[in-house]
Amino acid sequence: MRIVLIGPPGAGKGTQAKRLTERLQVPHLSTGDMLREAMRQGTEVGHQAEPFMKTGRLVPDELVHQLVIDRVAREDCGGGYLLDGFPRTAAQAIMLDKMLAERKTPLDLAVQIHVPKEILLERLAGRGRQDDDELVIVKRLEQYDELTHPMAAYYQGRGTLREIDGLGSPDDVFARIEVELNGARA
Ligand code: B4P
């Protein structure tokens, strides 16, 4: 299966992606992880992404596009994959569609996780990653509201969007996602 996972920072994308990929036995493609790895390795992409990530802004679409194209072309993605945190803008959604059409591999499901802002702030404050500084978090949430949330409508129009309540324990949330997953596989 090919799935995209959409949600604000702290919604539990990474947490649920791990469970989903274990269940489906497909690779977990997190653009956030790929960008952090590029920064750690000091690659050109990493250098270009760093100032954006440190200030809570989305990195330019072109940088992420190439990462995704290269990763999806790898052999382990032949049986499907889970995209965690991609697409995040309308341009990324269009790019993904083009790539899927070229490869003749349609998307099965877009899952959007909803969590109220006050809970997101609590969760992120407890995590302590470099970009979990209070001001940076506010910027990341703003970017989600302005760019990513409206993008979800793109999938609604196509009938692939499933909206999930992200409150409760990670197991509660996963149980809700599983219901949608089973519906899509039926
Ligand atoms: P990401 O790495 O995607 O980071 P994130 O949005 O914070 O999501 P993450 O997966 O880490 O958090 P989660 O909700 O799982 O992006 C980081 C940055 O990279 C972006 O700001 C941007 O600059 C850049 N970037 C990435 N992709 C991009 C793209 N496509 N285009 C442009 N820029 C891009 O978990 C958060 C915390 O909540 C965890 O501590 C977890 O334990 C906890 N949690 C999860 N579920 C919970 C639950 N049910 N109850 C309680 N706590 C829970």
Tab-separated table of C-alpha atoms and ligand atoms in Angstrom:
chain	number	residue	atom	x	y	z
A	1	MET	CA	0.000	0.000	0.000
A	2	ARG	CA	0.996	3.615	-0.544
A	3	ILE	CA	-0.072	5.922	2.237
A	4	VAL	CA	0.599	9.540	3.191
A	5	LEU	CA	0.419	10.705	6.784
A	6	ILE	CA	-0.547	14.338	7.386
A	7	GLY	CA	-0.666	16.169	10.711
A	8	PRO	CA	0.685	19.147	12.637
A	9	PRO	CA	3.985	18.878	14.520
A	10	GLY	CA	3.367	16.733	17.585
A	11	ALA	CA	0.240	15.051	16.194
A	12	GLY	CA	1.930	11.664	16.429
A	13	LYS	CA	2.899	11.134	12.791
A	14	GLY	CA	6.258	9.588	13.641
A	15	THR	CA	4.703	7.496	16.411
A	16	GLN	CA	1.910	6.134	14.207
A	17	ALA	CA	4.173	5.728	11.161
A	18	LYS	CA	6.302	3.287	13.125
A	19	ARG	CA	3.279	1.147	14.026
A	20	LEU	CA	1.816	1.344	10.521
A	21	THR	CA	5.005	0.318	8.755
A	22	GLU	CA	5.419	-2.652	11.102
A	23	ARG	CA	1.853	-3.726	10.378
A	24	LEU	CA	2.094	-3.256	6.615
A	25	GLN	CA	5.732	-4.317	6.229
A	26	VAL	CA	6.549	-1.309	4.038
A	27	PRO	CA	9.375	1.240	4.426
A	28	HIS	CA	8.865	4.369	6.534
A	29	LEU	CA	9.787	7.469	4.510
A	30	SER	CA	9.959	10.495	6.812
A	31	THR	CA	11.123	13.674	5.060
A	32	GLY	CA	11.899	15.163	8.496
A	33	ASP	CA	14.226	12.222	9.272
A	34	MET	CA	15.808	12.439	5.809
A	35	LEU	CA	16.487	16.159	6.251
A	36	ARG	CA	17.897	15.694	9.771
A	37	GLU	CA	20.161	12.931	8.437
A	38	ALA	CA	21.328	15.195	5.575
A	39	MET	CA	22.161	17.879	8.161
A	40	ARG	CA	24.070	15.389	10.318
A	41	GLN	CA	26.084	14.212	7.322
A	42	GLY	CA	26.729	17.790	6.200
A	43	THR	CA	25.477	17.227	2.631
A	44	GLU	CA	24.537	20.098	0.300
A	45	VAL	CA	20.822	19.394	0.940
A	46	GLY	CA	21.531	19.436	4.677
A	47	HIS	CA	23.289	22.809	4.465
A	48	GLN	CA	20.426	24.300	2.482
A	49	ALA	CA	17.737	22.865	4.786
A	50	GLU	CA	19.334	23.848	8.092
A	51	PRO	CA	18.337	27.538	8.329
A	52	PHE	CA	14.720	26.648	7.505
A	53	MET	CA	14.428	23.795	9.990
A	54	LYS	CA	16.091	25.736	12.789
A	55	THR	CA	13.531	28.500	12.452
A	56	GLY	CA	10.471	26.272	12.065
A	57	ARG	CA	9.894	27.005	8.386
A	58	LEU	CA	9.235	24.383	5.729
A	59	VAL	CA	12.290	23.788	3.578
A	60	PRO	CA	11.941	24.716	-0.134
A	61	ASP	CA	9.814	22.237	-2.097
A	62	GLU	CA	12.570	21.420	-4.630
A	63	LEU	CA	14.898	20.136	-1.907
A	64	VAL	CA	12.311	17.733	-0.544
A	65	HIS	CA	11.128	16.637	-4.005
A	66	GLN	CA	14.531	15.248	-4.943
A	67	LEU	CA	14.875	13.406	-1.627
A	68	VAL	CA	11.506	11.721	-2.150
A	69	ILE	CA	12.094	10.872	-5.816
A	70	ASP	CA	15.446	9.241	-5.000
A	71	ARG	CA	14.071	7.323	-2.017
A	72	VAL	CA	10.950	5.984	-3.760
A	73	ALA	CA	13.095	4.750	-6.672
A	74	ARG	CA	14.864	2.315	-4.331
A	75	GLU	CA	14.000	-1.348	-4.572
A	76	ASP	CA	12.450	-1.687	-1.116
A	77	CYS	CA	9.622	0.690	-2.152
A	78	GLY	CA	8.380	-1.669	-4.882
A	79	GLY	CA	5.683	-3.156	-2.633
A	80	GLY	CA	4.508	0.195	-1.250
A	81	TYR	CA	5.627	2.721	1.366
A	82	LEU	CA	4.445	5.171	3.966
A	83	LEU	CA	5.218	8.858	3.458
A	84	ASP	CA	5.408	10.584	6.854
A	85	GLY	CA	5.300	14.390	6.657
A	86	PHE	CA	5.224	14.552	2.853
A	87	PRO	CA	3.470	16.233	1.090
A	88	ARG	CA	3.229	19.382	3.198
A	89	THR	CA	2.375	21.971	0.520
A	90	ALA	CA	0.115	22.060	-2.546
A	91	ALA	CA	3.219	22.014	-4.786
A	92	GLN	CA	4.462	18.862	-3.040
A	93	ALA	CA	1.063	17.176	-3.459
A	94	ILE	CA	1.108	17.960	-7.185
A	95	MET	CA	4.667	16.675	-7.512
A	96	LEU	CA	3.722	13.459	-5.718
A	97	ASP	CA	0.739	12.925	-7.999
A	98	LYS	CA	2.931	13.365	-11.054
A	99	MET	CA	5.464	10.878	-9.730
A	100	LEU	CA	2.758	8.336	-8.829
A	101	ALA	CA	1.158	8.693	-12.278
A	102	GLU	CA	4.519	8.205	-14.029
A	103	ARG	CA	5.179	5.089	-11.982
A	104	LYS	CA	1.546	3.903	-12.428
A	105	THR	CA	1.285	3.401	-8.666
A	106	PRO	CA	-1.781	5.235	-7.271
A	107	LEU	CA	-2.041	6.389	-3.676
A	108	ASP	CA	-4.282	4.205	-1.493
A	109	LEU	CA	-4.870	6.462	1.478
A	110	ALA	CA	-4.143	9.901	2.946
A	111	VAL	CA	-4.494	9.921	6.737
A	112	GLN	CA	-4.744	13.266	8.531
A	113	ILE	CA	-4.310	13.269	12.318
A	114	HIS	CA	-6.058	16.080	14.237
A	115	VAL	CA	-4.932	17.266	17.688
A	116	PRO	CA	-5.870	20.547	19.431
A	117	LYS	CA	-3.101	23.145	19.595
A	118	GLU	CA	-2.770	23.211	23.412
A	119	ILE	CA	-2.061	19.458	23.455
A	120	LEU	CA	0.469	19.770	20.624
A	121	LEU	CA	2.336	22.420	22.606
A	122	GLU	CA	2.435	20.162	25.680
A	123	ARG	CA	3.675	17.154	23.717
A	124	LEU	CA	6.411	19.055	21.907
A	125	ALA	CA	7.597	20.804	25.054
A	126	GLY	CA	8.163	17.342	26.552
A	127	ARG	CA	10.156	15.997	23.614
A	128	GLY	CA	13.137	18.357	23.551
A	129	ARG	CA	14.326	18.034	19.933
A	130	GLN	CA	16.458	20.929	18.604
A	131	ASP	CA	13.482	22.482	16.776
A	132	ASP	CA	11.151	22.081	19.779
A	133	ASP	CA	12.052	25.500	21.172
A	134	GLU	CA	8.890	27.464	22.018
A	135	LEU	CA	9.209	30.170	19.344
A	136	VAL	CA	10.170	27.630	16.688
A	137	ILE	CA	7.152	25.480	17.584
A	138	VAL	CA	4.830	28.471	17.159
A	139	LYS	CA	6.280	29.032	13.679
A	140	ARG	CA	5.925	25.336	12.770
A	141	LEU	CA	2.262	25.381	13.828
A	142	GLU	CA	1.669	28.553	11.794
A	143	GLN	CA	3.239	26.937	8.736
A	144	TYR	CA	0.976	23.907	9.191
A	145	ASP	CA	-2.166	26.080	9.369
A	146	GLU	CA	-1.155	28.182	6.369
A	147	LEU	CA	0.311	25.588	4.028
A	148	THR	CA	-0.318	21.990	5.056
A	149	HIS	CA	-3.841	22.009	6.468
A	150	PRO	CA	-5.317	23.557	3.275
A	151	MET	CA	-3.426	20.968	1.215
A	152	ALA	CA	-5.402	18.146	2.859
A	153	ALA	CA	-8.469	19.341	0.926
A	154	TYR	CA	-6.686	18.137	-2.215
A	155	TYR	CA	-7.070	14.563	-0.980
A	156	GLN	CA	-10.585	15.156	0.271
A	157	GLY	CA	-11.557	16.060	-3.290
A	158	ARG	CA	-10.176	12.736	-4.477
A	159	GLY	CA	-11.912	10.675	-1.818
A	160	THR	CA	-8.668	9.305	-0.354
A	161	LEU	CA	-8.595	11.438	2.819
A	162	ARG	CA	-9.402	9.845	6.199
A	163	GLU	CA	-9.479	12.187	9.210
A	164	ILE	CA	-8.413	10.737	12.548
A	165	ASP	CA	-8.819	12.034	16.089
A	166	GLY	CA	-5.266	12.044	17.478
A	167	LEU	CA	-6.241	12.318	21.163
A	168	GLY	CA	-5.724	9.420	23.545
A	169	SER	CA	-2.878	6.940	23.819
A	170	PRO	CA	-0.812	5.985	20.758
A	171	ASP	CA	-2.617	2.603	20.793
A	172	ASP	CA	-6.043	4.312	20.781
A	173	VAL	CA	-5.019	6.419	17.798
A	174	PHE	CA	-3.582	3.418	15.972
A	175	ALA	CA	-6.833	1.498	16.479
A	176	ARG	CA	-8.689	4.342	14.696
A	177	ILE	CA	-6.206	4.322	11.831
A	178	GLU	CA	-6.539	0.544	11.514
A	179	VAL	CA	-10.288	0.874	10.989
A	180	GLU	CA	-9.638	3.151	8.005
A	181	LEU	CA	-6.863	0.919	6.747
A	182	ASN	CA	-9.104	-2.128	6.792
A	183	GLY	CA	-11.805	-0.132	4.999
A	184	ALA	CA	-9.354	0.837	2.252
A	185	ARG	CA	-8.113	-2.737	1.842
A	186	ALA	CA	-11.608	-4.276	1.731
B	1	B4P	P1	9.047	16.325	11.091
B	1	B4P	O1	10.266	15.514	11.316
B	1	B4P	O2	8.004	15.742	10.206
B	1	B4P	O3	8.534	16.672	12.542
B	1	B4P	P2	7.107	16.889	13.222
B	1	B4P	O4	6.156	17.590	12.324
B	1	B4P	O5	7.403	17.473	14.546
B	1	B4P	O6	6.491	15.464	13.396
B	1	B4P	P3	7.025	14.275	14.281
B	1	B4P	O7	6.726	13.077	13.471
B	1	B4P	O8	8.433	14.435	14.715
B	1	B4P	O9	6.235	14.400	15.634
B	1	B4P	P4	5.172	13.388	16.208
B	1	B4P	O10	3.909	14.020	15.874
B	1	B4P	O11	5.337	11.993	15.804
B	1	B4P	O12	9.449	17.772	10.499
B	1	B4P	C1	10.454	18.593	11.095
B	1	B4P	C2	10.813	19.747	10.169
B	1	B4P	O13	11.384	19.242	8.930
B	1	B4P	C3	9.665	20.646	9.701
B	1	B4P	O14	9.357	21.652	10.642
B	1	B4P	C4	10.260	21.216	8.376
B	1	B4P	O15	11.145	22.279	8.611
B	1	B4P	C5	11.043	20.050	7.804
B	1	B4P	N1	10.269	19.229	6.848
B	1	B4P	C6	9.943	17.908	6.997
B	1	B4P	N2	9.237	17.464	5.939
B	1	B4P	C7	9.098	18.529	5.102
B	1	B4P	C8	8.431	18.715	3.850
B	1	B4P	N3	7.767	17.709	3.246
B	1	B4P	N4	8.475	19.945	3.267
B	1	B4P	C9	9.149	20.950	3.840
B	1	B4P	N5	9.773	20.854	5.029
B	1	B4P	C10	9.756	19.652	5.663
B	1	B4P	O16	5.497	13.296	17.776
B	1	B4P	C11	5.692	14.397	18.616
B	1	B4P	C12	5.724	13.990	20.099
B	1	B4P	O17	4.416	13.617	20.554
B	1	B4P	C13	6.619	12.795	20.413
B	1	B4P	O18	7.379	13.107	21.540
B	1	B4P	C14	5.669	11.647	20.706
B	1	B4P	O19	6.161	10.741	21.663
B	1	B4P	C15	4.451	12.377	21.264
B	1	B4P	N6	3.198	11.656	20.986
B	1	B4P	C16	2.852	11.073	19.810
B	1	B4P	N7	1.621	10.510	19.906
B	1	B4P	C17	1.178	10.759	21.177
B	1	B4P	C18	-0.042	10.447	21.896
B	1	B4P	N8	-1.053	9.782	21.305
B	1	B4P	N9	-0.145	10.872	23.162
B	1	B4P	C19	0.861	11.553	23.757
B	1	B4P	N10	2.042	11.883	23.137
B	1	B4P	C20	2.189	11.487	21.864
